XYZ file of C-alpha atoms in Angstrom:
670
model
C 85.421 150.117 139.351
C 87.495 149.818 142.499
C 85.661 149.744 145.786
C 86.656 150.835 149.255
C 88.277 147.772 150.797
C 88.142 146.920 154.465
C 91.885 147.455 154.905
C 93.970 149.131 152.218
C 97.244 147.328 153.023
C 98.719 144.028 152.019
C 98.125 142.247 155.300
C 95.275 142.235 157.801
C 97.820 141.634 160.520
C 99.764 144.717 159.581
C 96.541 146.697 159.497
C 95.646 145.623 162.996
C 99.064 146.643 164.273
C 98.800 149.975 162.450
C 95.361 150.604 163.910
C 96.592 149.824 167.432
C 99.600 152.103 167.039
C 97.366 154.864 165.701
C 95.054 154.656 168.704
C 98.054 154.777 171.046
C 99.367 157.786 169.100
C 96.037 159.509 169.594
C 96.157 158.886 173.347
C 99.703 160.279 173.510
C 98.550 163.337 171.603
C 95.653 163.948 173.978
C 97.936 163.673 177.001
C 100.399 166.037 175.370
C 97.705 168.608 174.594
C 96.562 168.676 178.213
C 99.305 171.195 178.872
C 96.877 173.591 177.202
C 93.078 173.738 177.265
C 91.616 170.242 177.700
C 89.393 169.149 174.841
C 86.769 166.434 174.933
C 87.880 163.147 173.421
C 86.680 162.548 169.888
C 85.903 159.295 168.144
C 88.942 159.480 165.905
C 91.908 157.241 165.363
C 94.390 160.014 164.647
C 95.043 163.258 166.509
C 93.335 166.314 165.071
C 95.737 168.175 162.813
C 96.370 171.851 162.748
C 93.977 173.502 160.380
C 96.559 173.951 157.647
C 97.139 170.211 157.430
C 100.119 170.073 159.801
C 100.685 166.517 160.865
C 101.223 166.995 164.561
C 101.290 164.284 167.180
C 102.873 160.862 167.165
C 105.673 161.492 164.678
C 107.424 163.813 167.117
C 106.965 161.608 170.150
C 108.541 158.443 168.751
C 112.204 157.624 169.259
C 114.209 159.189 166.446
C 115.731 156.710 163.995
C 119.473 157.278 163.680
C 119.346 156.747 159.946
C 116.778 159.281 158.863
C 116.995 162.343 156.649
C 114.504 164.931 157.881
C 112.769 167.396 155.571
C 111.129 170.233 157.511
C 108.875 172.670 155.698
C 107.094 175.891 156.556
C 104.268 176.665 154.152
C 101.588 179.313 153.735
C 100.079 178.444 150.370
C 101.094 174.774 150.104
C 104.073 175.144 147.740
C 106.690 174.252 150.362
C 104.641 171.190 151.314
C 104.440 170.159 147.654
C 108.204 170.552 147.298
C 108.820 168.587 150.508
C 106.793 165.648 149.251
C 108.539 165.798 145.894
C 111.968 165.926 147.540
C 111.165 162.989 149.795
C 110.109 160.963 146.776
C 113.226 161.883 144.794
C 115.496 161.032 147.718
C 113.792 157.669 148.202
C 114.090 156.900 144.497
C 117.719 157.958 144.315
C 119.071 156.644 147.612
C 116.527 153.991 148.508
C 119.227 151.332 148.841
C 121.170 153.263 151.481
C 118.976 152.166 154.368
C 118.095 155.761 155.184
C 114.576 156.821 156.058
C 113.325 160.003 154.440
C 110.687 161.910 156.387
C 108.875 165.136 155.464
C 107.245 167.036 158.342
C 105.731 170.454 158.879
C 107.712 172.533 161.343
C 104.590 173.075 163.452
C 104.456 170.286 165.999
C 108.137 169.412 165.601
C 109.892 169.913 168.981
C 113.131 171.423 167.730
C 114.576 172.081 171.178
C 114.172 168.410 172.027
C 115.050 166.707 168.756
C 116.923 168.886 166.286
C 120.371 168.258 167.783
C 119.779 164.492 167.498
C 119.140 164.630 163.744
C 121.910 163.772 161.304
C 120.722 165.504 158.134
C 118.045 168.228 157.988
C 116.687 169.869 154.836
C 114.688 173.053 155.450
C 112.137 174.285 152.893
C 111.011 177.640 154.270
C 108.615 180.159 152.780
C 108.784 183.848 153.608
C 105.476 185.565 154.196
C 104.702 189.282 154.111
C 107.654 191.536 154.757
C 110.237 188.975 155.831
C 108.096 186.995 158.263
C 107.957 183.219 158.756
C 104.756 181.395 157.905
C 102.314 180.707 160.724
C 103.314 177.063 160.979
C 107.040 177.874 161.025
C 106.939 180.833 163.423
C 107.638 178.856 166.598
C 110.518 176.916 165.001
C 111.992 180.081 163.488
C 111.766 182.060 166.716
C 113.365 179.230 168.713
C 116.241 178.857 166.229
C 116.951 182.601 166.019
C 116.719 183.166 169.778
C 118.896 180.136 170.532
C 121.559 181.296 168.089
C 121.466 184.894 169.299
C 121.817 183.833 172.932
C 125.217 182.269 172.148
C 124.694 179.780 174.971
C 125.489 176.698 172.909
C 127.304 177.438 169.619
C 127.914 173.714 169.067
C 124.340 172.564 169.723
C 123.982 171.209 166.161
C 127.579 170.162 165.549
C 126.535 166.657 164.456
C 123.924 167.955 161.983
C 124.375 168.602 158.262
C 121.778 170.735 156.551
C 120.512 172.398 153.418
C 118.034 175.269 153.017
C 115.692 176.167 150.176
C 113.882 179.476 150.669
C 110.609 180.312 148.958
C 109.708 183.930 148.277
C 108.984 186.587 145.693
C 111.527 189.113 144.424
C 108.849 191.784 144.350
C 109.142 191.827 148.134
C 111.995 193.747 149.695
C 112.851 190.888 152.053
C 113.139 188.172 149.413
C 113.465 184.695 150.974
C 114.477 186.368 154.242
C 113.392 183.445 156.420
C 115.326 180.842 154.427
C 118.446 182.991 154.258
C 118.293 183.797 157.961
C 117.845 180.144 158.917
C 120.815 179.154 156.771
C 122.994 181.454 158.871
C 121.343 180.489 162.141
C 121.959 176.783 161.566
C 125.660 177.536 160.969
C 125.752 179.707 164.096
C 124.513 176.697 166.061
C 127.343 174.524 164.753
C 125.606 172.691 161.907
C 127.499 172.025 158.668
C 125.938 173.232 155.392
C 125.751 170.781 152.520
C 125.426 173.585 149.953
C 124.526 177.234 149.541
C 120.895 178.140 150.209
C 118.524 177.846 147.279
C 116.258 180.820 146.588
C 112.936 180.185 144.893
C 111.246 183.126 143.180
C 107.483 182.797 142.898
C 107.470 185.832 140.619
C 109.392 183.883 137.972
C 109.620 180.063 137.965
C 109.914 178.748 141.485
C 109.640 175.129 140.329
C 112.666 175.594 138.109
C 114.552 177.190 141.005
C 113.700 174.209 143.193
C 114.809 171.742 140.526
C 118.176 173.479 140.223
C 118.682 173.412 143.978
C 117.654 169.748 144.108
C 120.290 168.834 141.523
C 122.916 170.707 143.540
C 121.745 168.931 146.682
C 122.079 165.518 145.039
C 125.597 166.399 143.887
C 126.496 167.386 147.466
C 124.988 164.206 148.904
C 126.729 162.059 146.271
C 130.051 163.689 147.130
C 129.596 162.877 150.812
C 128.951 159.240 149.975
C 127.030 158.308 153.136
C 123.816 157.851 151.136
C 125.522 156.023 148.303
C 126.381 157.383 144.882
C 122.872 158.080 143.706
C 121.987 154.403 143.545
C 118.338 153.522 143.252
C 117.217 150.830 145.655
C 114.185 149.350 147.301
C 111.042 147.866 145.862
C 109.421 149.624 142.943
C 105.870 150.100 141.777
C 102.764 150.648 143.864
C 104.050 148.440 146.686
C 106.786 150.983 147.452
C 104.443 153.988 147.637
C 103.925 155.449 151.137
C 100.339 154.710 152.074
C 97.935 155.008 154.979
C 95.935 152.077 156.215
C 92.280 152.627 155.331
C 89.663 151.102 157.583
C 86.028 151.199 156.608
C 83.483 152.542 159.045
C 79.744 151.936 159.146
C 77.532 154.269 157.161
C 76.600 157.197 159.348
C 79.670 156.847 161.587
C 81.119 160.159 160.382
C 79.953 163.262 162.266
C 76.996 165.026 160.691
C 78.791 168.374 160.942
C 82.477 167.871 160.194
C 83.235 171.587 160.527
C 81.776 171.583 164.026
C 84.075 168.692 164.932
C 87.036 170.529 163.450
C 86.227 173.610 165.518
C 85.065 172.026 168.763
C 85.671 174.613 171.478
C 87.678 176.566 168.898
C 88.315 180.209 169.748
C 89.662 181.340 166.385
C 92.980 182.578 167.687
C 95.276 180.168 165.809
C 95.347 177.770 162.871
C 94.978 174.724 165.112
C 92.081 176.333 167.005
C 89.621 177.719 164.425
C 86.246 179.190 165.331
C 83.096 178.130 163.509
C 81.727 181.497 162.391
C 78.243 182.063 161.011
C 77.703 184.054 157.833
C 75.670 187.208 158.416
C 75.712 188.637 154.906
C 77.036 187.996 151.405
C 76.560 190.741 148.830
C 77.931 191.648 145.428
C 79.990 194.856 145.345
C 80.214 195.292 141.573
C 77.270 196.681 139.662
C 75.270 194.748 137.079
C 77.366 196.415 134.352
C 80.513 194.574 135.463
C 81.520 191.247 133.933
C 83.503 190.389 137.057
C 82.529 189.761 140.666
C 83.672 191.021 144.061
C 81.858 189.932 147.205
C 81.488 191.376 150.679
C 81.157 188.646 153.317
C 80.190 189.462 156.911
C 80.980 186.906 159.635
C 79.526 186.643 163.145
C 82.207 186.310 165.855
C 79.860 186.095 168.841
C 81.095 183.483 171.292
C 84.619 183.344 169.896
C 87.884 184.381 171.500
C 88.734 186.606 168.562
C 89.919 190.128 169.273
C 91.136 191.864 166.135
C 92.296 195.307 165.114
C 91.976 197.064 161.754
C 94.746 195.736 159.518
C 94.694 192.176 160.853
C 94.093 189.153 158.617
C 91.408 186.506 158.777
C 92.028 182.981 157.501
C 89.196 180.895 156.152
C 89.169 177.184 155.396
C 87.717 176.821 151.892
C 85.884 173.867 150.423
C 86.042 172.412 146.940
C 82.954 172.707 144.784
C 80.542 169.744 144.805
C 81.157 169.026 141.110
C 84.929 168.939 141.667
C 84.487 166.563 144.605
C 82.185 164.266 142.636
C 84.629 164.018 139.743
C 87.558 163.298 142.061
C 85.617 160.485 143.756
C 84.726 159.032 140.359
C 88.354 159.109 139.230
C 89.370 157.344 142.441
C 86.732 154.683 141.823
C 85.149 155.033 145.266
C 81.714 156.017 146.500
C 81.565 159.617 147.775
C 79.522 158.631 150.832
C 81.758 155.731 151.844
C 83.032 156.210 155.385
C 86.565 155.435 156.564
C 89.413 156.236 158.930
C 93.042 156.651 157.909
C 95.615 154.886 160.062
C 99.326 155.641 160.250
C 101.830 152.916 159.447
C 104.586 152.423 162.049
C 107.114 155.231 161.602
C 104.996 156.870 158.930
C 103.269 160.242 158.793
C 100.175 160.986 160.832
C 96.975 161.213 158.746
C 96.087 164.740 157.645
C 92.565 164.630 159.095
C 90.676 162.697 161.770
C 88.149 159.971 161.131
C 85.711 158.484 160.651
C 84.987 160.701 157.681
C 83.187 160.356 154.377
C 85.184 160.490 151.174
C 82.997 163.409 150.105
C 83.991 165.445 153.175
C 87.674 164.499 152.928
C 87.829 165.624 149.294
C 85.793 168.766 149.926
C 87.595 170.108 152.991
C 91.083 168.627 153.083
C 92.497 168.030 149.582
C 93.908 170.563 147.131
C 92.349 169.115 144.000
C 92.809 172.234 141.875
C 96.445 172.945 142.752
C 99.492 171.846 140.754
C 100.398 168.179 141.289
C 103.854 167.545 142.702
C 106.315 165.265 140.958
C 105.820 162.826 143.824
C 102.098 162.808 143.040
C 102.772 162.141 139.357
C 105.130 159.293 140.229
C 102.522 157.738 142.496
C 99.885 157.991 139.781
C 102.341 156.396 137.340
C 102.824 153.445 139.690
C 99.067 152.791 139.717
C 98.353 153.466 136.031
C 97.024 150.428 134.163
C 97.563 151.954 130.747
C 101.255 151.579 129.859
C 101.375 154.747 127.780
C 99.811 156.796 130.579
C 102.159 155.250 133.128
C 105.167 156.077 130.976
C 103.998 159.653 130.424
C 103.410 160.284 134.124
C 106.746 158.726 135.033
C 108.479 160.925 132.469
C 106.904 164.081 133.873
C 108.018 163.080 137.381
C 111.590 162.213 136.388
C 114.546 164.639 136.461
C 115.036 164.164 132.719
C 111.397 165.212 132.182
C 111.943 168.565 133.865
C 111.242 170.661 130.774
C 108.078 168.715 129.947
C 106.827 169.074 133.528
C 107.175 172.833 133.299
C 105.659 173.016 129.822
C 102.726 170.671 130.461
C 101.953 171.219 134.150
C 103.478 174.389 135.595
C 103.146 176.865 132.704
C 99.511 176.016 131.834
C 98.669 175.673 135.570
C 97.289 172.174 135.108
C 95.591 170.960 138.259
C 95.819 167.582 139.973
C 92.220 166.903 138.965
C 92.985 167.622 135.306
C 96.006 165.314 135.362
C 93.912 162.540 136.914
C 91.201 163.102 134.316
C 93.717 162.910 131.465
C 95.309 159.750 132.914
C 92.165 158.011 134.103
C 93.773 154.559 134.279
C 95.913 155.847 137.171
C 93.611 154.970 140.035
C 95.556 154.956 143.316
C 94.257 153.326 146.458
C 92.777 155.769 148.928
C 95.651 155.144 151.318
C 98.206 156.067 148.658
C 96.136 158.996 147.396
C 95.987 160.734 150.767
C 99.584 159.865 151.713
C 101.428 160.426 148.423
C 99.228 162.234 145.887
C 97.016 164.802 147.548
C 98.381 168.012 149.030
C 96.514 169.609 151.895
C 93.963 172.303 151.122
C 95.494 175.321 152.845
C 93.653 178.145 154.598
C 93.347 181.380 152.645
C 94.146 184.758 154.197
C 92.274 188.018 153.665
C 92.821 191.525 154.977
C 89.933 192.246 157.341
C 87.816 195.060 155.897
C 86.105 196.198 159.093
C 86.772 197.682 162.518
C 85.689 196.167 165.857
C 84.775 199.661 167.020
C 82.045 199.699 164.397
C 81.240 195.963 164.539
C 82.316 194.539 167.930
C 81.168 190.977 167.241
C 81.687 190.707 163.490
C 84.274 191.103 160.761
C 84.095 191.413 157.021
C 86.022 190.088 154.028
C 86.271 191.788 150.641
C 87.158 189.300 147.917
C 87.442 189.321 144.124
C 85.970 186.104 142.742
C 88.616 184.468 140.552
C 87.164 183.140 137.301
C 89.560 183.335 134.362
C 90.272 181.636 131.075
C 93.504 179.658 130.820
C 95.415 178.518 127.722
C 93.405 176.178 125.540
C 90.069 177.578 126.678
C 90.267 175.959 130.117
C 88.730 177.884 133.018
C 90.316 178.516 136.393
C 87.996 179.252 139.290
C 89.543 180.185 142.597
C 88.790 177.616 145.294
C 88.471 180.087 148.165
C 86.884 183.016 146.338
C 84.298 180.762 144.655
C 83.553 179.196 148.030
C 82.995 182.605 149.623
C 80.711 183.607 146.757
C 78.629 180.448 147.281
C 78.033 181.140 150.963
C 74.641 182.255 152.210
C 73.497 183.777 155.526
C 73.390 181.089 158.187
C 76.183 179.006 156.650
C 79.139 178.334 158.934
C 82.854 178.111 158.202
C 86.049 177.670 160.266
C 88.111 180.849 160.645
C 90.947 182.266 162.712
C 92.603 185.674 162.930
C 96.286 186.453 162.539
C 97.745 189.607 164.004
C 99.439 192.030 161.641
C 101.896 194.896 161.926
C 99.727 196.837 159.459
C 98.376 199.305 162.015
C 96.972 202.772 162.392
C 99.430 205.066 164.181
C 99.169 205.126 167.963
C 98.712 208.908 167.848
C 95.506 209.705 165.908
C 96.917 213.145 165.060
C 99.506 211.491 162.793
C 98.737 212.009 159.080
C 98.130 208.814 157.099
C 98.491 208.204 153.364
C 96.719 205.063 152.133
C 97.190 203.531 148.671
C 94.851 200.651 147.826
C 93.279 200.057 144.415
C 90.665 197.322 143.990
C 90.382 195.017 146.969
C 93.526 196.677 148.295
C 90.941 199.012 149.809
C 89.981 196.297 152.333
C 92.162 197.222 155.334
C 91.622 200.941 154.697
C 87.870 200.423 154.956
C 88.650 199.086 158.442
C 90.865 202.091 159.181
C 88.174 204.545 158.097
C 85.408 202.702 159.937
C 87.578 202.980 163.027
C 88.093 206.720 162.608
C 84.384 207.234 161.938
C 83.426 205.264 165.057
C 85.748 207.410 167.179
C 84.263 210.586 165.709
C 80.722 209.401 166.437
C 81.592 208.306 169.970
C 83.133 211.686 170.775
C 80.212 213.534 169.188
C 77.640 211.443 171.070
C 79.335 211.914 174.424
C 79.667 215.647 173.996
C 83.416 215.406 174.528
C 86.129 217.339 172.794
C 86.513 216.635 169.110
C 89.232 214.151 168.245
C 92.438 215.704 166.932
C 92.657 213.518 163.867
C 95.506 213.938 161.463
C 94.539 214.130 157.784
C 93.745 210.829 156.063
C 94.419 210.638 152.324
C 93.275 207.663 150.235
C 94.377 206.790 146.699
C 91.870 204.292 145.281
C 91.668 202.865 141.787
C 89.408 200.605 139.745
C 88.395 200.135 136.106
C 85.103 201.976 135.718
C 83.292 204.220 138.217
C 79.937 202.676 137.274
C 81.122 199.064 137.527
C 83.691 198.292 140.219
C 83.946 201.366 142.453
C 83.464 199.279 145.601
C 82.157 200.869 148.809
C 81.644 204.141 146.941
C 78.816 205.420 149.157
C 80.788 204.638 152.314
C 83.903 206.429 151.069
C 81.928 209.493 150.062
C 80.179 209.470 153.446
C 83.494 209.325 155.323
C 84.812 212.165 153.182
C 81.785 214.219 154.182
C 82.160 213.416 157.899
C 85.878 214.143 158.081
C 86.991 210.571 158.785
C 88.554 210.729 155.301
C 90.203 214.017 154.374
C 91.070 213.549 150.689
C 89.881 210.852 148.261
C 91.804 210.401 144.999
C 90.199 208.034 142.465
C 91.888 206.576 139.397
C 89.812 204.829 136.709
C 91.899 202.769 134.310
C 89.212 202.114 131.664
C 87.005 205.200 131.869
C 88.791 207.477 129.408
C 91.151 207.552 126.450
C 94.173 207.320 128.763
C 94.679 204.624 131.363
C 94.878 206.215 134.760
C 96.376 204.485 137.797
C 96.952 205.441 141.423
C 100.625 206.253 140.815
C 99.578 208.998 138.381
C 97.496 210.615 141.122
C 100.378 210.276 143.581
C 102.601 212.152 141.145
C 99.955 214.868 140.726
C 99.601 215.235 144.517
C 103.339 215.011 145.164
C 103.596 218.179 147.249
C 100.771 217.176 149.619
C 102.084 213.617 149.954
C 105.602 214.820 150.737
C 104.287 217.304 153.305
C 102.232 214.620 155.080
C 105.043 212.070 155.197
C 108.157 214.194 155.619
C 107.243 217.536 157.172
C 104.496 216.079 159.394
C 106.032 212.613 160.037
C 103.023 210.743 158.675
C 102.551 207.048 157.999
C 102.413 205.462 154.530
C 100.408 202.338 153.689
C 100.178 200.260 150.502
C 97.831 197.314 150.026
C 97.343 195.220 146.900
C 99.247 193.531 144.103
C 102.981 193.264 144.826
C 104.193 192.576 141.307
C 102.488 195.398 139.436
C 100.812 198.064 141.523
C 103.103 198.094 144.556
C 106.224 198.128 142.396
C 104.949 201.013 140.270
C 103.726 202.975 143.279
C 107.065 202.631 145.045
C 108.847 203.897 141.939
C 106.530 206.917 141.891
C 107.133 207.551 145.597
C 110.905 207.198 145.201
C 110.855 209.658 142.287
C 108.708 212.059 144.302
C 111.060 211.865 147.296
C 114.160 212.165 145.112
C 112.886 215.390 143.594
C 111.898 216.805 146.997
C 115.331 215.974 148.395
C 117.048 217.480 145.378
C 118.577 214.100 144.565
C 117.785 211.145 142.332
C 115.443 208.152 142.616
C 118.091 206.136 144.461
C 118.032 208.690 147.288
C 114.233 208.522 147.183
C 114.332 204.724 147.492
C 116.652 205.057 150.499
C 114.165 207.488 152.043
C 111.404 204.881 151.673
C 113.629 202.310 153.389
C 114.178 204.711 156.288
C 110.433 205.199 156.562
C 109.981 201.419 156.760
C 112.745 201.106 159.372
C 110.978 203.737 161.474
C 107.697 201.801 161.252
C 106.076 204.526 159.130
C 105.876 202.623 155.834
C 103.768 199.456 155.919
C 102.731 197.108 153.126
C 100.062 194.438 152.910
C 100.773 193.003 149.473
C 100.357 189.693 147.687
């Protein structure tokens, strides 16, 4: 079994240089951060990353190499990061003899205003979040690019830059790949030259296949240019060529006793890079004992944070892998879980994804996506370290362009995780430096619609979460990392969180009618809305003031069985009795001979819905599943509107678009 070596590089001299450079990088980072709130120095060799694994710091402060190809990604769930690593690997393998350096960086921490016009070739992998919004990590880059282009001050700012864009999105959303498509135009407006048309990845279909097709088109465009060579493979092969961090051992006990506290030191919970360490107040099951599924209510204490939220906002939590998953990963890596180490950046290489010293157990638990799909770059790295020739050949085949169909059939379609692939190819035991640099993707924060109101709970917020536990092909089980983590929490436990503002808002005028559609956990933000209305009613009643002129609030809620998964039933019935909720429609899909969904109740209440939204200028809200429920509900609403207008469904769909343009139709869908 391999052990944790003192320095996981080929030369002690190189390791010493790397360690020195890493310390200097950390000092530069601390000086840079002093433009904002000053933080106490920590005993780490690398700057603390943003909470979503963004590698900020030294890579943006070094002098830019003239011969690099830059891959910038904006990710929310980790897919764009996985693609960026895969693309970097494929470019290195294909054009390694050209002398070019291929670098993949998150957009957060990259100073575009300072550096982008000095780049020669930029490849943008940009996810679209929500209704056409950039991801949190890409927001600053996106806003700068759009504002700079719209100003028209320097239309030739990027005249020396060539670029390509791959957008990630879901066709169930109206603004499919909006961020990628917008950036493609913005780059051209700033004078950059496109290498090819933008690629559009559809997460509702086969986004990996979409990315592969775009990659092939990109290679054809690069080959035609000739400045990278004609697709020639160069450079050293095998494990020696794999990007790797230096790994320096640390004495036992050198890692902080509470890694989450270190991650959140002085954190206020207002941004991904500044999470707050919240205490758990309550965890309770919302389904009855008759249900075979689970849905948990988690209450978090915000006392002492800088968090100010409104109903409709989102909270992000940083999940942890289960202990059994962590133990198996450590075993497959051949290292002791409690071994303590610090990752060091090689000159010109990426900054480590987490600070040190840290135990392997903590690194695997809090920072590595062990249950996500492995990238092709990860498979290639595992192949380079595999001792069994058959396993090495199989992994290399799956990572190769000619193995595209097998990769989709054996990895993507069955949703085979990195841990499963490592288990099935146990002879592939990468060094820790290579594992964290070239195999493991970052464990991303998970976002939930807040299911409470600060009027009712000024120093707390709640999460409503279905616990994912499902059977996959072949009898394998898939357990959601974040939902299982939330279900394991107990009062007194602490976890890093931050809040993201949302446009999903109650109307400014409380007299405005609202129509809310949220089956299952889509009820979450509407629980916050109704708590808010109830708190206002109680405050007015207690003060003896005039009663609040509330507009009617109509809720369409659905679940399977009223005696199993009718979550928050007592609260909803209480709000209906108090007047905070005017009309409650419930649809139960498994309670009778005919499946009944929320869209059926919308059709039955068509006249009242139309009156609230059209005649009384109300606001419409949908929360829940984008692919099924939201699509079906919008069809029902378009049909309803088409009939009311005396036209067809197309006219009804246009009416919905006008509602959205006026800010009266809001969706919180996933």
